[in-house]
Coordinates of C-alpha atoms and ligand atoms in Angstrom, one line a residue:
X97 CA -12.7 -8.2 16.2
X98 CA -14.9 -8.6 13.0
X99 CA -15.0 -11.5 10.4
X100 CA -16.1 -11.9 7.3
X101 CA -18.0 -14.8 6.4
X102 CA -18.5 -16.0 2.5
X103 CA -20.1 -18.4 0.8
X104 CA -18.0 -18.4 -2.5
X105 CA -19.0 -19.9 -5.7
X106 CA -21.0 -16.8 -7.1
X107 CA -19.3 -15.4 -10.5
X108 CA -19.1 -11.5 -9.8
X109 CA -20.6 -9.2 -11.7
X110 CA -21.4 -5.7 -12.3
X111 CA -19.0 -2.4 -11.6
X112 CA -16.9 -1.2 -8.8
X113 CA -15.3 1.9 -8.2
X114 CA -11.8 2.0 -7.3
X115 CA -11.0 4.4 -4.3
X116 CA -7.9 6.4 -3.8
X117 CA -4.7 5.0 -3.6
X118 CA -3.9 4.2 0.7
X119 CA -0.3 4.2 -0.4
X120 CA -0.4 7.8 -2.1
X121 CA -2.9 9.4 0.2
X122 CA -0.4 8.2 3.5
X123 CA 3.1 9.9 2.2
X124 CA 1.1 13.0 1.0
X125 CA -0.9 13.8 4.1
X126 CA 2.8 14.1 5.5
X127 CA 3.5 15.9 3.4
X128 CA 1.1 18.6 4.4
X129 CA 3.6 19.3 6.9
X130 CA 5.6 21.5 4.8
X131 CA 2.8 23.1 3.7
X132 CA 2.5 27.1 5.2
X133 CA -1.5 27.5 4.1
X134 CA -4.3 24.8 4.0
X135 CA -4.3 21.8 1.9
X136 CA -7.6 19.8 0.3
X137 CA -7.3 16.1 -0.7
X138 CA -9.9 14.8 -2.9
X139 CA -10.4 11.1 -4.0
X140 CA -9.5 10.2 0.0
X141 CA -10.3 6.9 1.4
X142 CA -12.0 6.1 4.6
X143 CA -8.9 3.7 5.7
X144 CA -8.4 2.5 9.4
X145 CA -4.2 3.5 8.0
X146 CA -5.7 6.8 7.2
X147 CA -7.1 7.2 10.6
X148 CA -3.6 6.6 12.2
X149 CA -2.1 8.9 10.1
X150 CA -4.2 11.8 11.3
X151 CA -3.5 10.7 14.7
X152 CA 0.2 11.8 14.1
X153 CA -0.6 14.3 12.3
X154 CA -2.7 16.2 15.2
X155 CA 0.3 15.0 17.5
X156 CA 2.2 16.7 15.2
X157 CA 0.2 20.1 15.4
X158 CA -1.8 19.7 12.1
X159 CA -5.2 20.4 12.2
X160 CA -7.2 17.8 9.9
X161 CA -10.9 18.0 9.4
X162 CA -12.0 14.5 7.1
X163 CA -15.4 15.2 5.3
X164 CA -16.5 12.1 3.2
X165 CA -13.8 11.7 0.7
X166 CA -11.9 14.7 1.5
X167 CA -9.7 16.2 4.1
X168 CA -8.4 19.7 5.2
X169 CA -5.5 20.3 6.9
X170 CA -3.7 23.2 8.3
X171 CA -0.3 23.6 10.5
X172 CA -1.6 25.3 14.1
X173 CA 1.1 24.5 15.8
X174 CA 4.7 23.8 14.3
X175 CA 6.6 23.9 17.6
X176 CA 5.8 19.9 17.8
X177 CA 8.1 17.1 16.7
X178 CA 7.6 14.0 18.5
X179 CA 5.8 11.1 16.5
X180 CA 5.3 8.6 19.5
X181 CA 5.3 4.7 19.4
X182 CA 1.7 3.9 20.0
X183 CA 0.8 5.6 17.2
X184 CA 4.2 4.7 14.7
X185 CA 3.9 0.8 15.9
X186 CA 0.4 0.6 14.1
X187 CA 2.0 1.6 10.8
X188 CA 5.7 1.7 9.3
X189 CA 4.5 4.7 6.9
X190 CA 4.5 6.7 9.9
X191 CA 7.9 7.1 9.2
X192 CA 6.7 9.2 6.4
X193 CA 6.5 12.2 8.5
X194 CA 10.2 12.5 9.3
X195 CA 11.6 14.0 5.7
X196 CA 8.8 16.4 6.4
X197 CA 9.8 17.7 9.9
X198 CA 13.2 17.8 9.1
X199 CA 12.8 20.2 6.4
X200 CA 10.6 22.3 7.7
X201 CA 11.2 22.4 11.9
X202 CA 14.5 21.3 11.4
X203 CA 14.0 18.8 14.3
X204 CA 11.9 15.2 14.5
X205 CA 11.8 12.7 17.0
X206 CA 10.4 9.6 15.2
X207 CA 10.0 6.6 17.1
X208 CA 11.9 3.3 15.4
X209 CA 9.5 1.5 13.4
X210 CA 9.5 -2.1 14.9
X211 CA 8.8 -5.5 13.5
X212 CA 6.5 -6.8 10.9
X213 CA 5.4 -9.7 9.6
X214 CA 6.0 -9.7 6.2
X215 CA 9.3 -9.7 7.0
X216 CA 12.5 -7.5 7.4
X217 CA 11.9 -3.8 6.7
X218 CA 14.5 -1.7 7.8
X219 CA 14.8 1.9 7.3
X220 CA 18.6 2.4 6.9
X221 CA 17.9 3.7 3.0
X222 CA 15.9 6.5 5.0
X223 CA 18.5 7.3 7.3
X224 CA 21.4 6.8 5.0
X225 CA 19.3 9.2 2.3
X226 CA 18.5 12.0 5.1
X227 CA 21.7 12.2 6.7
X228 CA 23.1 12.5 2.8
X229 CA 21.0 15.8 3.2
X230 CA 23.3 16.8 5.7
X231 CA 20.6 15.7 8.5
X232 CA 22.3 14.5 12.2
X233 CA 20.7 11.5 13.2
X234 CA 20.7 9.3 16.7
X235 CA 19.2 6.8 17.7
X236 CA 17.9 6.7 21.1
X237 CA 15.5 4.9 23.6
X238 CA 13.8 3.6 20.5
X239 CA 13.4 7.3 18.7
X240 CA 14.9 8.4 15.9
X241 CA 16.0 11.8 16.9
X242 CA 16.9 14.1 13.9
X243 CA 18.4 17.5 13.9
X244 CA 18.4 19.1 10.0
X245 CA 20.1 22.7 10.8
X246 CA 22.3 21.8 8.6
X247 CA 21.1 20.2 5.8
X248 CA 21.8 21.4 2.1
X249 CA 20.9 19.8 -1.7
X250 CA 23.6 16.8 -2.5
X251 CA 23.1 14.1 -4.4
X252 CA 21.7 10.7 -3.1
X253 CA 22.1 7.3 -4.3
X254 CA 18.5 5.2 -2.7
X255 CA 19.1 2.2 -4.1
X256 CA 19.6 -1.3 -1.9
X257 CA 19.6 -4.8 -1.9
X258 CA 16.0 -5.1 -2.9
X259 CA 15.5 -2.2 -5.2
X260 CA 14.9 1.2 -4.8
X261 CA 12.7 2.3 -1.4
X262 CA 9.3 3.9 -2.1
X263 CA 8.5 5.6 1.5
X264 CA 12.5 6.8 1.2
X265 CA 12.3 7.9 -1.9
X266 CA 9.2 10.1 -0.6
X267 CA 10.9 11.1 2.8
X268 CA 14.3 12.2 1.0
X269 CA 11.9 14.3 -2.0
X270 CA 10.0 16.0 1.0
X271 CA 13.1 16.8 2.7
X272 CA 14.7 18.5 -0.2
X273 CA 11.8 20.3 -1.3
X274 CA 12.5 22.8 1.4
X275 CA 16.2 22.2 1.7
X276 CA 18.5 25.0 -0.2
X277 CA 20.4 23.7 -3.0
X278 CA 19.8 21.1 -5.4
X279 CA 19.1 17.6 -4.9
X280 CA 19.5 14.6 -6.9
X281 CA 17.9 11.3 -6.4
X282 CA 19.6 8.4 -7.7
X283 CA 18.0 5.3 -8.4
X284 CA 14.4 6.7 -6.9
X285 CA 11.5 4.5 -6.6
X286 CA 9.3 4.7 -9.6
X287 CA 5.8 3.5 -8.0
X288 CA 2.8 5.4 -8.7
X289 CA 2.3 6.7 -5.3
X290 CA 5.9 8.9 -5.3
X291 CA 4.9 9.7 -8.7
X292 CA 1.7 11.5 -6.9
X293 CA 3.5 12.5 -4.2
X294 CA 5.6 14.8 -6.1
X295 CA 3.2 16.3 -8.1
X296 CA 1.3 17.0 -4.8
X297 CA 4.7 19.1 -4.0
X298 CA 4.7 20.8 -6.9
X299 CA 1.6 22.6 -6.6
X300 CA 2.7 23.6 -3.3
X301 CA 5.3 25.1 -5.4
X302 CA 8.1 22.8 -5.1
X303 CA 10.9 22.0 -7.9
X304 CA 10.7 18.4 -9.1
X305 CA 12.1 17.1 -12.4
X306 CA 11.8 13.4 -13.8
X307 CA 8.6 12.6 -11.6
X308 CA 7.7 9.2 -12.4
X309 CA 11.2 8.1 -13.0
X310 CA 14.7 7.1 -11.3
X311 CA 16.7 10.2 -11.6
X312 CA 14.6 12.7 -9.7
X313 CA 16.3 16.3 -9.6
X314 CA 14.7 18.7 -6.6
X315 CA 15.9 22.2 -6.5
X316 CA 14.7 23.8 -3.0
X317 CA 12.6 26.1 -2.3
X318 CA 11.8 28.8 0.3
X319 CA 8.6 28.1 1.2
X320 CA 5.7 25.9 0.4
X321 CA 1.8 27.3 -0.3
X322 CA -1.1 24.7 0.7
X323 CA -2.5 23.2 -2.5
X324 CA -5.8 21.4 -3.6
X325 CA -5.3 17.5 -4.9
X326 CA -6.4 14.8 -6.0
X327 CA -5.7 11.4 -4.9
X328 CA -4.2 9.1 -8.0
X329 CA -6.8 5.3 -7.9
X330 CA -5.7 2.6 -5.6
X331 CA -3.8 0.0 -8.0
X332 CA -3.7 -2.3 -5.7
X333 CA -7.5 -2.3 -4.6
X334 CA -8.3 -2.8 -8.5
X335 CA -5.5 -5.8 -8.7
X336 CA -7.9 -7.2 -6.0
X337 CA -11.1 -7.0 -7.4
X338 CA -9.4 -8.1 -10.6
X339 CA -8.1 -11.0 -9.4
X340 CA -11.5 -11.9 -7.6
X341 CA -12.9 -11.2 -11.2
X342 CA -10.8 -13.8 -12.5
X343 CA -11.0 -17.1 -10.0
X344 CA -15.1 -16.6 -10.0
X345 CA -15.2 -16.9 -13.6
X346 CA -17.2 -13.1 -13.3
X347 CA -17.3 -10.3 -15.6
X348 CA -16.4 -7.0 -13.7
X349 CA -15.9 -3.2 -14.8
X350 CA -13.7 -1.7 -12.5
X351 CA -14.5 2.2 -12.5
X352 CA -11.5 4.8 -11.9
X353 CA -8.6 2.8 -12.3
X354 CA -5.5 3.6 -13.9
X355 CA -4.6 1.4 -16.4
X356 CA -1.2 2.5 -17.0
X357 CA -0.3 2.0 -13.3
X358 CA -1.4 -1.9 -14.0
X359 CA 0.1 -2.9 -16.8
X360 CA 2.2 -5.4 -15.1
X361 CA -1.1 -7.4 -13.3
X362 CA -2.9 -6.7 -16.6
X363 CA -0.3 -8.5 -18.7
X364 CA -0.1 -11.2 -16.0
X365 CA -3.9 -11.8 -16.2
X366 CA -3.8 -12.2 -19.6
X367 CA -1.1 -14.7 -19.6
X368 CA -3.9 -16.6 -17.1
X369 CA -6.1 -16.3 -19.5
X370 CA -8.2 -13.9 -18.6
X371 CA -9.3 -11.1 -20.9
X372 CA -9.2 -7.4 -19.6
X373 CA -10.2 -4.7 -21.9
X374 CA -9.3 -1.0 -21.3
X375 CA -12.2 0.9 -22.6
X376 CA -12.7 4.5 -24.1
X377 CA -14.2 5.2 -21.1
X378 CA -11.1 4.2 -19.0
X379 CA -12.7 1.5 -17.2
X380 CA -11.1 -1.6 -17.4
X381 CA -13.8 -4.8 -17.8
X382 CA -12.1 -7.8 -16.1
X383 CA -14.0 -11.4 -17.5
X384 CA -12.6 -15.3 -17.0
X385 CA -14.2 -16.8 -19.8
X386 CA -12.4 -20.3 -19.3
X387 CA -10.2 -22.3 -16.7
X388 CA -7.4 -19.8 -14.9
X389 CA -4.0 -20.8 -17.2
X390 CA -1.0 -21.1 -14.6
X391 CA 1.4 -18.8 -15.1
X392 CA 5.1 -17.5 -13.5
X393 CA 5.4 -14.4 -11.4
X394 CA 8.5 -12.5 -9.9
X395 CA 7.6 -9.3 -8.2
X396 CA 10.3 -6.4 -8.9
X397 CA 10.0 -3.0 -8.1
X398 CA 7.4 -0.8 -10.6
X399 CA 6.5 -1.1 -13.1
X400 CA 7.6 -5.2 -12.2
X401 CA 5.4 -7.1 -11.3
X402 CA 3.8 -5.4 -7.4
X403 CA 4.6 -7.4 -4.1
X404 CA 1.6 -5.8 -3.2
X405 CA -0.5 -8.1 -5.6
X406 CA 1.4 -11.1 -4.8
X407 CA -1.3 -13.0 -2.7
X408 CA -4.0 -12.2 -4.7
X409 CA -2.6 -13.5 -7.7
X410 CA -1.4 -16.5 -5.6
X411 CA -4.8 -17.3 -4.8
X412 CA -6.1 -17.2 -8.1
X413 CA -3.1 -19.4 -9.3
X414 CA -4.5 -22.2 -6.5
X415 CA -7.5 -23.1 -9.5
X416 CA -5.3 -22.6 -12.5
X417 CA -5.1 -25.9 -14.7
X418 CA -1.4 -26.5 -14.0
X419 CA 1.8 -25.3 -12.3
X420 CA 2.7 -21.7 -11.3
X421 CA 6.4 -20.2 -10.2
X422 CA 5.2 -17.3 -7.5
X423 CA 8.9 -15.7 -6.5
X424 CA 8.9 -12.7 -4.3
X425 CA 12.0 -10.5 -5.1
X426 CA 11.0 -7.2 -2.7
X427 CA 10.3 -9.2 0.4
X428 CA 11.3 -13.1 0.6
X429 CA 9.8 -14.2 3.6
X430 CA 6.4 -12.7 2.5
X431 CA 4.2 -15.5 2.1
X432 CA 2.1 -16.1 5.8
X433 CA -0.8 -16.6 3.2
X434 CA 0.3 -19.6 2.4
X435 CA -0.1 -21.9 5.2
X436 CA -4.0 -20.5 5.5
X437 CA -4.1 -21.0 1.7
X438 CA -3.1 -24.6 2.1
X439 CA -6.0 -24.8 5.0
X440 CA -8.3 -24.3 1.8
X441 CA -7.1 -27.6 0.3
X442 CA -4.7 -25.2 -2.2
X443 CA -1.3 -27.2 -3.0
X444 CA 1.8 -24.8 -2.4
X445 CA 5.1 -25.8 -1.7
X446 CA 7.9 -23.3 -0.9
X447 CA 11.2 -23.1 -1.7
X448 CA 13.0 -20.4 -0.4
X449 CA 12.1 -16.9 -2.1
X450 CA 9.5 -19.1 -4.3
X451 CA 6.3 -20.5 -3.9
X452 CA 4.9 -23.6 -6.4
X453 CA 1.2 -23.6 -6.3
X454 CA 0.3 -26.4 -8.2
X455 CA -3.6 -25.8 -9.3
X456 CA -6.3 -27.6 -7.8
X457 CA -9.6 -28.5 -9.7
X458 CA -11.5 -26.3 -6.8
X459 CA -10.4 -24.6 -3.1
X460 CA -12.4 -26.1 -0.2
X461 CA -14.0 -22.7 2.1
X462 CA -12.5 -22.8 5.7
X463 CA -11.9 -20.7 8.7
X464 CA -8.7 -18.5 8.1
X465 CA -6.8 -16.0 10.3
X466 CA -4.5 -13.8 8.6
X467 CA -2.3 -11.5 10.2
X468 CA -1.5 -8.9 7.2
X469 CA -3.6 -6.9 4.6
X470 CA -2.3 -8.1 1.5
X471 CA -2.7 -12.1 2.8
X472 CA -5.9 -11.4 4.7
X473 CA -7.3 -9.5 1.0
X474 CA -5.8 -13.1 -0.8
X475 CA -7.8 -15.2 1.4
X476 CA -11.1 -13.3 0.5
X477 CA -10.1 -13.3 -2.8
X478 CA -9.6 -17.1 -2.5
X479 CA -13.1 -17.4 0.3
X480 CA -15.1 -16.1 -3.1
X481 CA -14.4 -19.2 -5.6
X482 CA -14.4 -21.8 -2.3
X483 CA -16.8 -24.4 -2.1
X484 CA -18.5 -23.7 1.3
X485 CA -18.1 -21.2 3.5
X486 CA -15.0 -19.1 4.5
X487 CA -14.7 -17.4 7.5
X488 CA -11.8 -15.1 7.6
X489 CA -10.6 -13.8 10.9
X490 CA -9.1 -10.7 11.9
X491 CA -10.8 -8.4 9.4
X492 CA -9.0 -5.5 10.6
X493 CA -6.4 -5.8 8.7
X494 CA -8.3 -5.5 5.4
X495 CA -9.7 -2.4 6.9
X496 CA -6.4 -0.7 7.1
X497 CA -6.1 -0.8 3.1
X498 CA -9.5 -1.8 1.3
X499 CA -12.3 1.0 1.7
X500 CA -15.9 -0.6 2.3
X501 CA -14.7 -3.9 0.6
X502 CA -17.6 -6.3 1.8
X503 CA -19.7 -3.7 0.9
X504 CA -18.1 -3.2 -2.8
X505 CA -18.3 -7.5 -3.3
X506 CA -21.9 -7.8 -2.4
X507 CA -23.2 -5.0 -4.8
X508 CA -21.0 -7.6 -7.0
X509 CA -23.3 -10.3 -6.4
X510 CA -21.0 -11.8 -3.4
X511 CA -22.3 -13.7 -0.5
X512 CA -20.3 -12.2 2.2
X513 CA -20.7 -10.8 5.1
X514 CA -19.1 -8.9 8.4
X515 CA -19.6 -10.9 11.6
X516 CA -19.3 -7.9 14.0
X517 CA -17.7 -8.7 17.3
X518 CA -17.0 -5.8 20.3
X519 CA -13.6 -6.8 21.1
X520 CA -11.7 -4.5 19.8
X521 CA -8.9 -4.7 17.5
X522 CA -5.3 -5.0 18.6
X523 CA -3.3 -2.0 17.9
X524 CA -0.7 -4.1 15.7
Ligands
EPU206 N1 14.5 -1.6 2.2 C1 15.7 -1.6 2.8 N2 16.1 -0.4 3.5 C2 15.3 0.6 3.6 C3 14.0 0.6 3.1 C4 13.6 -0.6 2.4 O1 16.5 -2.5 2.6 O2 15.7 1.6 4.3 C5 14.1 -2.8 1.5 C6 12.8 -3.5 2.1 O3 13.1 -4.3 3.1 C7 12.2 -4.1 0.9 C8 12.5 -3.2 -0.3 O4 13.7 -2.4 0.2 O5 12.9 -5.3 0.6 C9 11.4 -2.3 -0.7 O6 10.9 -1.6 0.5 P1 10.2 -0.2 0.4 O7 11.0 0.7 1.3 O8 10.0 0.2 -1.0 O9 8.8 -0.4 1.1 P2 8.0 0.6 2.0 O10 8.2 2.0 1.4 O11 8.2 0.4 3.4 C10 5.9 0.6 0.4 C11 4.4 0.3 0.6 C12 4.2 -1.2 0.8 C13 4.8 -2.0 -0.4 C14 6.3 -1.6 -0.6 C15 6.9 -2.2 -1.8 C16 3.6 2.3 1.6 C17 3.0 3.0 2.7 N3 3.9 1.0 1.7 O12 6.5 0.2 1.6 O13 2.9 -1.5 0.9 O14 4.7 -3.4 -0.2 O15 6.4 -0.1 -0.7 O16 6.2 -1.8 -3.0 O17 3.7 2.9 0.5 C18 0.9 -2.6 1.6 O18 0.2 -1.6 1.1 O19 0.3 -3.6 1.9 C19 2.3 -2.4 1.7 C20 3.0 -3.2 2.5

């Protein structure tokens, strides 16, 4: 298992390109599924999730051929169903693929995705959505086993308890792209990523209305062509580099990224102040002229505030010249970054759904473990500003989501760098 080690203090500077969105790139590649002829991806990144998602989809009988920043995919074999739990236990948006078989081989065997540690994420919004379709779904010996003979356009309320669902909305829009009738989603996620997704259906020649907003309308098609796409920029990737921007007191351009998909983080930052231009030439410079201002965050489903960036921010808030409210509204028992946070002398005290990080005049560099992306990217983000080194274990994790990151901070002017180790990763 790798580690990064970091000596932080160095103010970044320079560019970085943004990559293509993990969170876009997972739901479409199911999607290919439906497709009858090939598909190209462009703007693809080279993701350890990625790689999983391949995995199922040759299991699935898709034929995927990954050149650097693009893939190819065609359906060989559609008499396969069966997405088994070695592969769906390394990643929940496995469950991605089962709107996809429904609609077009009628029939999926999914296994149940299991636990996680950023707490509770069911998948009854899925289910409930599907079976709205019309779709007959058991559960059995930990599979999901789906027939979807019968399904026909209806309409679907996705809402729940925390919001709308974002890989529901996208498993309920890539079932009714191929279901007859017309299908209305109520209360769909509005996140970027479905956003992509659907346009990636409609030039396979699906029927989506309202892409981008709550009230999606699908009228279904026949059949779907392959079709040639490009990836939308990973938000979340440039909310990281931003927020390591911001707590080295640097002066970054971040290259690719979508302003409009940040506007949250971007209004956050500024309330930090921090000053982040959007340029003519759609960069976004990113530069923490004075002491991080502390500031109050709730996360809400886009275009709130992303859970996503949650950590990141947190970290930053750990130096900020006061007290910071850091309440997570999608999932409240997401905060394992925390207790390695506080390991870097960072002053946090929970209370319930709400973290008060009360700013420090600097973070102390330690040896961290983190056992989640987002919280393993936070204590990089936090490793960068530390005094001393920071050795963050289980790198793995950041490889699932951030493309090349050690890579992308030293050309920033970052002293970092990957301790390799043979023992593999775990396959959790
Ligand atoms: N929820 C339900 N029932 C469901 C589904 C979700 O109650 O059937 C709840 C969840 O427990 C949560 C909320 O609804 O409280 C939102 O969950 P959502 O379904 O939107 O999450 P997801 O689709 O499983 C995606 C991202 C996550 C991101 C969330 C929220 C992908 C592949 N994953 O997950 O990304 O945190 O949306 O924005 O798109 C990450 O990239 O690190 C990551 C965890």
């Amino acid at each position: 298992m790798d580690k990064l080690e970091i000596e932080g203090g160095v103010p970044l500077r320079g560019e970085v390109a943004i990559s293509g969105a993990k969170n876009a790139v997972l739901p479409i590649l199911a999607a290919t599924i439906l497709a009858d002829g090939p598909c190209v991806l462009e703007g693809v990144p080279d993701l350890r999730d990625l790689d999983t998602m391949i995995r199922i989809l040759r299991e699935l009988g898709v034929e995927v051929e990954k050149g650097p920043g693009i893939l190819t995919t065609q359906v060989v074999d559609d008499s396969k169903c069966r997405a088994p739990y070695e592969l769906v236990k390394t990643m929940r948006a496995s469950i991605c693929v089962l709107g996809p078989l429904l609609a077009r081989r009628k029939r999926a065997e999914v296994s149940f995705p299991g636990g996680c540690v950023i707490g509770p994420r069911p998948i009854d919004l899925h289910v409930a959505g599907l079976e709205g379709l019309g779709a007959e779904m058991r559960l059995e010996a930990g599979y999901i086993h789906a027939d979807g003979r019968k399904m026909s356009g209806r309409e679907i309320y996705l809402g729940g308890a925390y919001g709308p669902t974002v890989t529901g909305t996208a498993n309920v829009l890539m079932a009714a792209v191929l279901t007859p009738g017309t299908t209305v989603i109520e209360h769909a996620a509005c996140e970027p990523e479905v956003a992509d997704l659907a346009r990636f259906l409609v030039a396979m020649g699906g029927k989506v209305v309202g892409i981008g907003g709550p009230h999606l309308e699908v009228t279904g098609v026949d059949r779907l062509t392959g079709a040639r796409h490009r990836v939308i920029a990973d938000r979340i990737e440039a909310g990281t580099f931003m927020t390591a921007a911001a707590i080295t007191h640097g002066d970054v351009v971040l290259r690719g990224a979508d302003a409009s998909h940040l506007t949250a983080a971007i209004a956050t930052l500024t309330r930090m102040g921090v000053t982040v231009e959007r340029r003519a030439d759609k960069s976004i410079r990113v530069r923490a002229l004075e002491r991080i201002r502390p500031t109050d965050i709730v996360t809400l489903p886009h275009p709130g505030f992303p859970t996503d960036l949650q950590a990141q921010f947190m970290a930053t808030l750990c130096v900020a010249d006061g007290n910071s409210f850091v309440t997570e509204k999608i999932y409240p028992e997401r905060f394992i970054h925390v207790a390695e946070l506080q390991r870097m002398r960072a002053r946090i005290r929970k209370e319930g759904p709400t973290a008060i990080v009360e700013g420090v005049d600097y973070l102390s560099g330690a040896p961290v473990m983190a056992s989640d992306l987002r919280a393993s990217a936070a204590l990089v983000v936090a490793g960068l500003a530390a005094r001393g080194t920071t050795l963050v274990d289980r790198v793995y994790h950041i490889d699932r989501g951030y493309e090349r990151i050690e890579e992308k901070l030293v050309a920033l002017g970052a002293r970092i760098r990957r301790i390799s180790d043979r023992t593999p990763a775990p396959l959790d």
